[in-house]
Amino acid sequence: RHFISVSEYLSRNILASYPRLNGHITIAHPGIEVQTISDKKITELREHFRKKHNIPTSAFVLLFVAHGFKRKGLPAIIKALEVLDNKDIHIVVAGSGESKDIKINSPVVQSNAHFIGVIKNMNELYPVADAFIHPTLGDTYGMVVLEAMSHQLPVIVSSAQYCGFSEHLLHNEDAIILNDPKNSTEILDDIQTLSNQAEFQSKIANNGFKKAQNIN
């Protein structure tokens, strides 16, 4: 028997339970077709989305996409944003999950957290954000990270210990890698870095986009 795995992360987990499979696993990394969107279309999408959700054009918008908010790290993000207490930082939460299960104490974060549910056309959602954040506690690969990078979003993501896709990435080059996705202080510092340093933000976005193209 031979098994096809999507990542080194998954292969390690399989071998931990089934050591006899050593030498019988091949890794085939998933890829995506990069969608090209014109600058004009991106501007239209951003303007429409921000107007619809009452987000100022000057705001820094984080995007979080998941099925299962807690397992993908949303509570740690919310805690970081509560400490920041910055009215100019918003977070858009897409995917399936219960917003009522996510405790938010700060009135600023309550106002700036937008739970929009499952989105059919994600290609029209990624461009409305300024950065993508994925502090997952366990992802065999993490296709959403690759998709975000293909849309030229700078990414904050868990290390390869937690996310298979991070095995492709270099810290502070292709993405910002979290050593501990449960550490809200680390997340806070990385959000501040991206929102305050435009040149660094552009570097991560451009390098991440190139990486996404090479993986396809």
mmCIF file of N, CA, C and O in Angstrom, residues 33-93:
data_model
loop_
_atom_site.group_PDB
_atom_site.id
_atom_site.type_symbol
_atom_site.label_atom_id
_atom_site.label_comp_id
_atom_site.label_asym_id
_atom_site.label_seq_id
_atom_site.Cartn_x
_atom_site.Cartn_y
_atom_site.Cartn_z
ATOM 1 N N GLU A 33 -5.207 27.792 -8.861
ATOM 2 C CA GLU A 33 -5.062 28.674 -10.018
ATOM 3 C C GLU A 33 -5.205 30.114 -9.529
ATOM 4 O O GLU A 33 -6.229 30.484 -8.958
ATOM 5 N N VAL A 34 -4.154 30.895 -9.726
ATOM 6 C CA VAL A 34 -4.170 32.278 -9.260
ATOM 7 C C VAL A 34 -5.166 33.095 -10.076
ATOM 8 O O VAL A 34 -5.127 33.096 -11.310
ATOM 9 N N GLN A 35 -6.078 33.761 -9.386
ATOM 10 C CA GLN A 35 -7.091 34.579 -10.033
ATOM 11 C C GLN A 35 -6.588 36.012 -10.191
ATOM 12 O O GLN A 35 -6.157 36.636 -9.225
ATOM 13 N N THR A 36 -6.618 36.506 -11.407
ATOM 14 C CA THR A 36 -6.182 37.875 -11.666
ATOM 15 C C THR A 36 -7.380 38.816 -11.624
ATOM 16 O O THR A 36 -8.371 38.608 -12.319
ATOM 17 N N ILE A 37 -7.290 39.844 -10.789
ATOM 18 C CA ILE A 37 -8.355 40.834 -10.663
ATOM 19 C C ILE A 37 -7.753 42.205 -10.950
ATOM 20 O O ILE A 37 -6.683 42.541 -10.430
ATOM 21 N N SER A 38 -8.420 42.990 -11.763
ATOM 22 C CA SER A 38 -7.903 44.297 -12.130
ATOM 23 C C SER A 38 -7.916 45.241 -10.930
ATOM 24 O O SER A 38 -8.696 45.064 -9.988
ATOM 25 N N ASP A 39 -7.036 46.230 -10.979
ATOM 26 C CA ASP A 39 -6.993 47.229 -9.897
ATOM 27 C C ASP A 39 -8.337 47.949 -9.768
ATOM 28 O O ASP A 39 -8.769 48.277 -8.648
ATOM 29 N N LYS A 40 -8.984 48.190 -10.891
ATOM 30 C CA LYS A 40 -10.278 48.860 -10.868
ATOM 31 C C LYS A 40 -11.311 48.017 -10.129
ATOM 32 O O LYS A 40 -12.085 48.532 -9.309
ATOM 33 N N LYS A 41 -11.314 46.706 -10.398
ATOM 34 C CA LYS A 41 -12.262 45.809 -9.748
ATOM 35 C C LYS A 41 -11.989 45.729 -8.249
ATOM 36 O O LYS A 41 -12.920 45.712 -7.430
ATOM 37 N N ILE A 42 -10.711 45.676 -7.888
ATOM 38 C CA ILE A 42 -10.354 45.621 -6.471
ATOM 39 C C ILE A 42 -10.848 46.868 -5.748
ATOM 40 O O ILE A 42 -11.412 46.786 -4.645
ATOM 41 N N THR A 43 -10.665 48.016 -6.358
ATOM 42 C CA THR A 43 -11.128 49.275 -5.756
ATOM 43 C C THR A 43 -12.633 49.258 -5.563
ATOM 44 O O THR A 43 -13.148 49.660 -4.511
ATOM 45 N N GLU A 44 -13.356 48.766 -6.562
ATOM 46 C CA GLU A 44 -14.810 48.690 -6.477
ATOM 47 C C GLU A 44 -15.249 47.744 -5.353
ATOM 48 O O GLU A 44 -16.173 48.050 -4.596
ATOM 49 N N LEU A 45 -14.589 46.583 -5.260
ATOM 50 C CA LEU A 45 -14.928 45.610 -4.226
ATOM 51 C C LEU A 45 -14.694 46.179 -2.830
ATOM 52 O O LEU A 45 -15.524 46.034 -1.931
ATOM 53 N N ARG A 46 -13.542 46.845 -2.656
ATOM 54 C CA ARG A 46 -13.212 47.414 -1.358
ATOM 55 C C ARG A 46 -14.198 48.509 -0.962
ATOM 56 O O ARG A 46 -14.675 48.554 0.178
ATOM 57 N N GLU A 47 -14.499 49.378 -1.882
ATOM 58 C CA GLU A 47 -15.413 50.481 -1.584
ATOM 59 C C GLU A 47 -16.805 49.956 -1.234
ATOM 60 O O GLU A 47 -17.430 50.417 -0.273
ATOM 61 N N HIS A 48 -17.285 48.991 -2.004
ATOM 62 C CA HIS A 48 -18.627 48.450 -1.766
ATOM 63 C C HIS A 48 -18.686 47.727 -0.422
ATOM 64 O O HIS A 48 -19.633 47.922 0.362
ATOM 65 N N PHE A 49 -17.676 46.896 -0.144
ATOM 66 C CA PHE A 49 -17.677 46.113 1.095
ATOM 67 C C PHE A 49 -17.605 47.023 2.315
ATOM 68 O O PHE A 49 -18.340 46.835 3.292
ATOM 69 N N ARG A 50 -16.723 48.005 2.277
ATOM 70 C CA ARG A 50 -16.539 48.872 3.440
ATOM 71 C C ARG A 50 -17.771 49.753 3.674
ATOM 72 O O ARG A 50 -18.135 50.012 4.827
ATOM 73 N N LYS A 51 -18.400 50.156 2.608
ATOM 74 C CA LYS A 51 -19.619 50.943 2.762
ATOM 75 C C LYS A 51 -20.729 50.075 3.364
ATOM 76 O O LYS A 51 -21.457 50.512 4.275
ATOM 77 N N LYS A 52 -20.846 48.840 2.892
ATOM 78 C CA LYS A 52 -21.877 47.927 3.361
ATOM 79 C C LYS A 52 -21.728 47.623 4.843
ATOM 80 O O LYS A 52 -22.721 47.528 5.576
ATOM 81 N N HIS A 53 -20.486 47.486 5.312
ATOM 82 C CA HIS A 53 -20.239 47.088 6.701
ATOM 83 C C HIS A 53 -19.781 48.259 7.576
ATOM 84 O O HIS A 53 -19.317 48.046 8.699
ATOM 85 N N ASN A 54 -19.934 49.454 7.043
ATOM 86 C CA ASN A 54 -19.614 50.671 7.803
ATOM 87 C C ASN A 54 -18.164 50.663 8.314
ATOM 88 O O ASN A 54 -17.898 50.954 9.491
ATOM 89 N N ILE A 55 -17.249 50.336 7.414
ATOM 90 C CA ILE A 55 -15.822 50.325 7.731
ATOM 91 C C ILE A 55 -15.171 51.519 7.028
ATOM 92 O O ILE A 55 -15.265 51.640 5.810
ATOM 93 N N PRO A 56 -14.522 52.405 7.759
ATOM 94 C CA PRO A 56 -13.877 53.568 7.132
ATOM 95 C C PRO A 56 -12.840 53.150 6.095
ATOM 96 O O PRO A 56 -12.181 52.117 6.243
ATOM 97 N N THR A 57 -12.697 53.947 5.072
ATOM 98 C CA THR A 57 -11.726 53.637 4.023
ATOM 99 C C THR A 57 -10.304 53.635 4.564
ATOM 100 O O THR A 57 -9.423 52.968 4.018
ATOM 101 N N SER A 58 -10.058 54.365 5.642
ATOM 102 C CA SER A 58 -8.717 54.455 6.217
ATOM 103 C C SER A 58 -8.403 53.318 7.184
ATOM 104 O O SER A 58 -7.266 53.176 7.645
ATOM 105 N N ALA A 59 -9.397 52.477 7.507
ATOM 106 C CA ALA A 59 -9.205 51.414 8.492
ATOM 107 C C ALA A 59 -8.286 50.319 7.962
ATOM 108 O O ALA A 59 -8.217 50.057 6.760
ATOM 109 N N PHE A 60 -7.589 49.657 8.882
ATOM 110 C CA PHE A 60 -6.776 48.488 8.553
ATOM 111 C C PHE A 60 -7.636 47.259 8.813
ATOM 112 O O PHE A 60 -8.104 47.047 9.936
ATOM 113 N N VAL A 61 -7.861 46.453 7.774
ATOM 114 C CA VAL A 61 -8.809 45.339 7.862
ATOM 115 C C VAL A 61 -8.081 43.999 7.831
ATOM 116 O O VAL A 61 -7.375 43.669 6.873
ATOM 117 N N LEU A 62 -8.263 43.229 8.897
ATOM 118 C CA LEU A 62 -7.773 41.861 8.966
ATOM 119 C C LEU A 62 -8.870 40.919 8.482
ATOM 120 O O LEU A 62 -10.049 41.126 8.765
ATOM 121 N N LEU A 63 -8.472 39.868 7.773
ATOM 122 C CA LEU A 63 -9.428 38.862 7.320
ATOM 123 C C LEU A 63 -9.104 37.528 7.990
ATOM 124 O O LEU A 63 -7.952 37.079 8.005
ATOM 125 N N PHE A 64 -10.143 36.893 8.534
ATOM 126 C CA PHE A 64 -10.036 35.576 9.155
ATOM 127 C C PHE A 64 -11.082 34.684 8.502
ATOM 128 O O PHE A 64 -12.264 35.042 8.458
ATOM 129 N N VAL A 65 -10.660 33.535 7.981
ATOM 130 C CA VAL A 65 -11.572 32.622 7.292
ATOM 131 C C VAL A 65 -11.409 31.228 7.896
ATOM 132 O O VAL A 65 -10.284 30.712 7.953
ATOM 133 N N ALA A 66 -12.508 30.625 8.331
ATOM 134 C CA ALA A 66 -12.391 29.305 8.957
ATOM 135 C C ALA A 66 -13.739 28.618 9.064
ATOM 136 O O ALA A 66 -14.786 29.260 9.068
ATOM 137 N N HIS A 67 -13.680 27.308 9.171
ATOM 138 C CA HIS A 67 -14.835 26.494 9.559
ATOM 139 C C HIS A 67 -14.479 25.923 10.934
ATOM 140 O O HIS A 67 -13.736 24.956 11.042
ATOM 141 N N GLY A 68 -14.990 26.558 11.967
ATOM 142 C CA GLY A 68 -14.612 26.218 13.331
ATOM 143 C C GLY A 68 -13.716 27.312 13.873
ATOM 144 O O GLY A 68 -12.494 27.239 13.794
ATOM 145 N N PHE A 69 -14.336 28.349 14.406
ATOM 146 C CA PHE A 69 -13.593 29.551 14.786
ATOM 147 C C PHE A 69 -12.580 29.315 15.896
ATOM 148 O O PHE A 69 -11.461 29.835 15.841
ATOM 149 N N LYS A 70 -12.941 28.551 16.904
ATOM 150 C CA LYS A 70 -12.042 28.364 18.044
ATOM 151 C C LYS A 70 -10.802 27.570 17.655
ATOM 152 O O LYS A 70 -9.683 27.919 18.035
ATOM 153 N N ARG A 71 -10.984 26.502 16.903
ATOM 154 C CA ARG A 71 -9.850 25.651 16.532
ATOM 155 C C ARG A 71 -8.876 26.374 15.604
ATOM 156 O O ARG A 71 -7.690 26.072 15.570
ATOM 157 N N LYS A 72 -9.391 27.347 14.868
ATOM 158 C CA LYS A 72 -8.524 28.090 13.956
ATOM 159 C C LYS A 72 -7.960 29.367 14.582
ATOM 160 O O LYS A 72 -7.315 30.157 13.913
ATOM 161 N N GLY A 73 -8.232 29.581 15.892
ATOM 162 C CA GLY A 73 -7.507 30.603 16.622
ATOM 163 C C GLY A 73 -8.165 31.958 16.796
ATOM 164 O O GLY A 73 -7.506 32.910 17.212
ATOM 165 N N LEU A 74 -9.452 32.067 16.519
ATOM 166 C CA LEU A 74 -10.105 33.368 16.631
ATOM 167 C C LEU A 74 -10.073 33.944 18.050
ATOM 168 O O LEU A 74 -9.868 35.156 18.213
ATOM 169 N N PRO A 75 -10.274 33.154 19.115
ATOM 170 C CA PRO A 75 -10.240 33.749 20.462
ATOM 171 C C PRO A 75 -8.936 34.484 20.767
ATOM 172 O O PRO A 75 -8.953 35.544 21.410
ATOM 173 N N ALA A 76 -7.811 33.954 20.322
ATOM 174 C CA ALA A 76 -6.522 34.619 20.572
ATOM 175 C C ALA A 76 -6.423 35.930 19.807
ATOM 176 O O ALA A 76 -5.839 36.911 20.296
ATOM 177 N N ILE A 77 -7.002 35.969 18.605
ATOM 178 C CA ILE A 77 -7.008 37.215 17.826
ATOM 179 C C ILE A 77 -7.841 38.265 18.549
ATOM 180 O O ILE A 77 -7.421 39.423 18.683
ATOM 181 N N ILE A 78 -9.021 37.870 18.994
ATOM 182 C CA ILE A 78 -9.911 38.809 19.681
ATOM 183 C C ILE A 78 -9.242 39.358 20.936
ATOM 184 O O ILE A 78 -9.300 40.569 21.222
ATOM 185 N N LYS A 79 -8.580 38.492 21.687
ATOM 186 C CA LYS A 79 -7.890 38.939 22.898
ATOM 187 C C LYS A 79 -6.808 39.961 22.554
ATOM 188 O O LYS A 79 -6.651 40.976 23.249
ATOM 189 N N ALA A 80 -6.072 39.727 21.487
ATOM 190 C CA ALA A 80 -5.030 40.663 21.049
ATOM 191 C C ALA A 80 -5.639 42.002 20.658
ATOM 192 O O ALA A 80 -5.121 43.074 21.012
ATOM 193 N N LEU A 81 -6.752 41.956 19.926
ATOM 194 C CA LEU A 81 -7.398 43.195 19.491
ATOM 195 C C LEU A 81 -7.970 43.964 20.670
ATOM 196 O O LEU A 81 -7.988 45.203 20.665
ATOM 197 N N GLU A 82 -8.432 43.257 21.698
ATOM 198 C CA GLU A 82 -8.964 43.932 22.883
ATOM 199 C C GLU A 82 -7.860 44.692 23.612
ATOM 200 O O GLU A 82 -8.079 45.789 24.131
ATOM 201 N N VAL A 83 -6.665 44.111 23.654
ATOM 202 C CA VAL A 83 -5.543 44.808 24.287
ATOM 203 C C VAL A 83 -5.128 46.016 23.444
ATOM 204 O O VAL A 83 -4.858 47.092 23.986
ATOM 205 N N LEU A 84 -5.121 45.844 22.139
ATOM 206 C CA LEU A 84 -4.792 46.964 21.252
ATOM 207 C C LEU A 84 -5.809 48.096 21.387
ATOM 208 O O LEU A 84 -5.453 49.269 21.399
ATOM 209 N N ASP A 85 -7.096 47.699 21.417
ATOM 210 C CA ASP A 85 -8.193 48.661 21.577
ATOM 211 C C ASP A 85 -8.073 49.810 20.577
ATOM 212 O O ASP A 85 -8.220 50.985 20.925
ATOM 213 N N ASN A 86 -7.818 49.447 19.331
ATOM 214 C CA ASN A 86 -7.576 50.428 18.263
ATOM 215 C C ASN A 86 -8.803 50.515 17.363
ATOM 216 O O ASN A 86 -9.138 49.566 16.654
ATOM 217 N N LYS A 87 -9.457 51.652 17.367
ATOM 218 C CA LYS A 87 -10.683 51.819 16.584
ATOM 219 C C LYS A 87 -10.434 51.785 15.085
ATOM 220 O O LYS A 87 -11.373 51.650 14.291
ATOM 221 N N ASP A 88 -9.165 51.898 14.677
ATOM 222 C CA ASP A 88 -8.829 51.895 13.252
ATOM 223 C C ASP A 88 -8.494 50.511 12.723
ATOM 224 O O ASP A 88 -8.136 50.372 11.551
ATOM 225 N N ILE A 89 -8.585 49.489 13.564
ATOM 226 C CA ILE A 89 -8.340 48.116 13.130
ATOM 227 C C ILE A 89 -9.642 47.323 13.205
ATOM 228 O O ILE A 89 -10.275 47.247 14.253
ATOM 229 N N HIS A 90 -10.034 46.762 12.085
ATOM 230 C CA HIS A 90 -11.254 45.952 12.003
ATOM 231 C C HIS A 90 -10.877 44.516 11.649
ATOM 232 O O HIS A 90 -9.837 44.263 11.041
ATOM 233 N N ILE A 91 -11.739 43.573 12.019
ATOM 234 C CA ILE A 91 -11.545 42.184 11.615
ATOM 235 C C ILE A 91 -12.814 41.660 10.966
ATOM 236 O O ILE A 91 -13.923 41.841 11.493
ATOM 237 N N VAL A 92 -12.654 41.042 9.803
ATOM 238 C CA VAL A 92 -13.760 40.416 9.081
ATOM 239 C C VAL A 92 -13.632 38.913 9.269
ATOM 240 O O VAL A 92 -12.586 38.320 8.981
ATOM 241 N N VAL A 93 -14.696 38.292 9.790
ATOM 242 C CA VAL A 93 -14.698 36.859 10.080
ATOM 243 C C VAL A 93 -15.647 36.165 9.114
ATOM 244 O O VAL A 93 -16.859 36.404 9.136
#
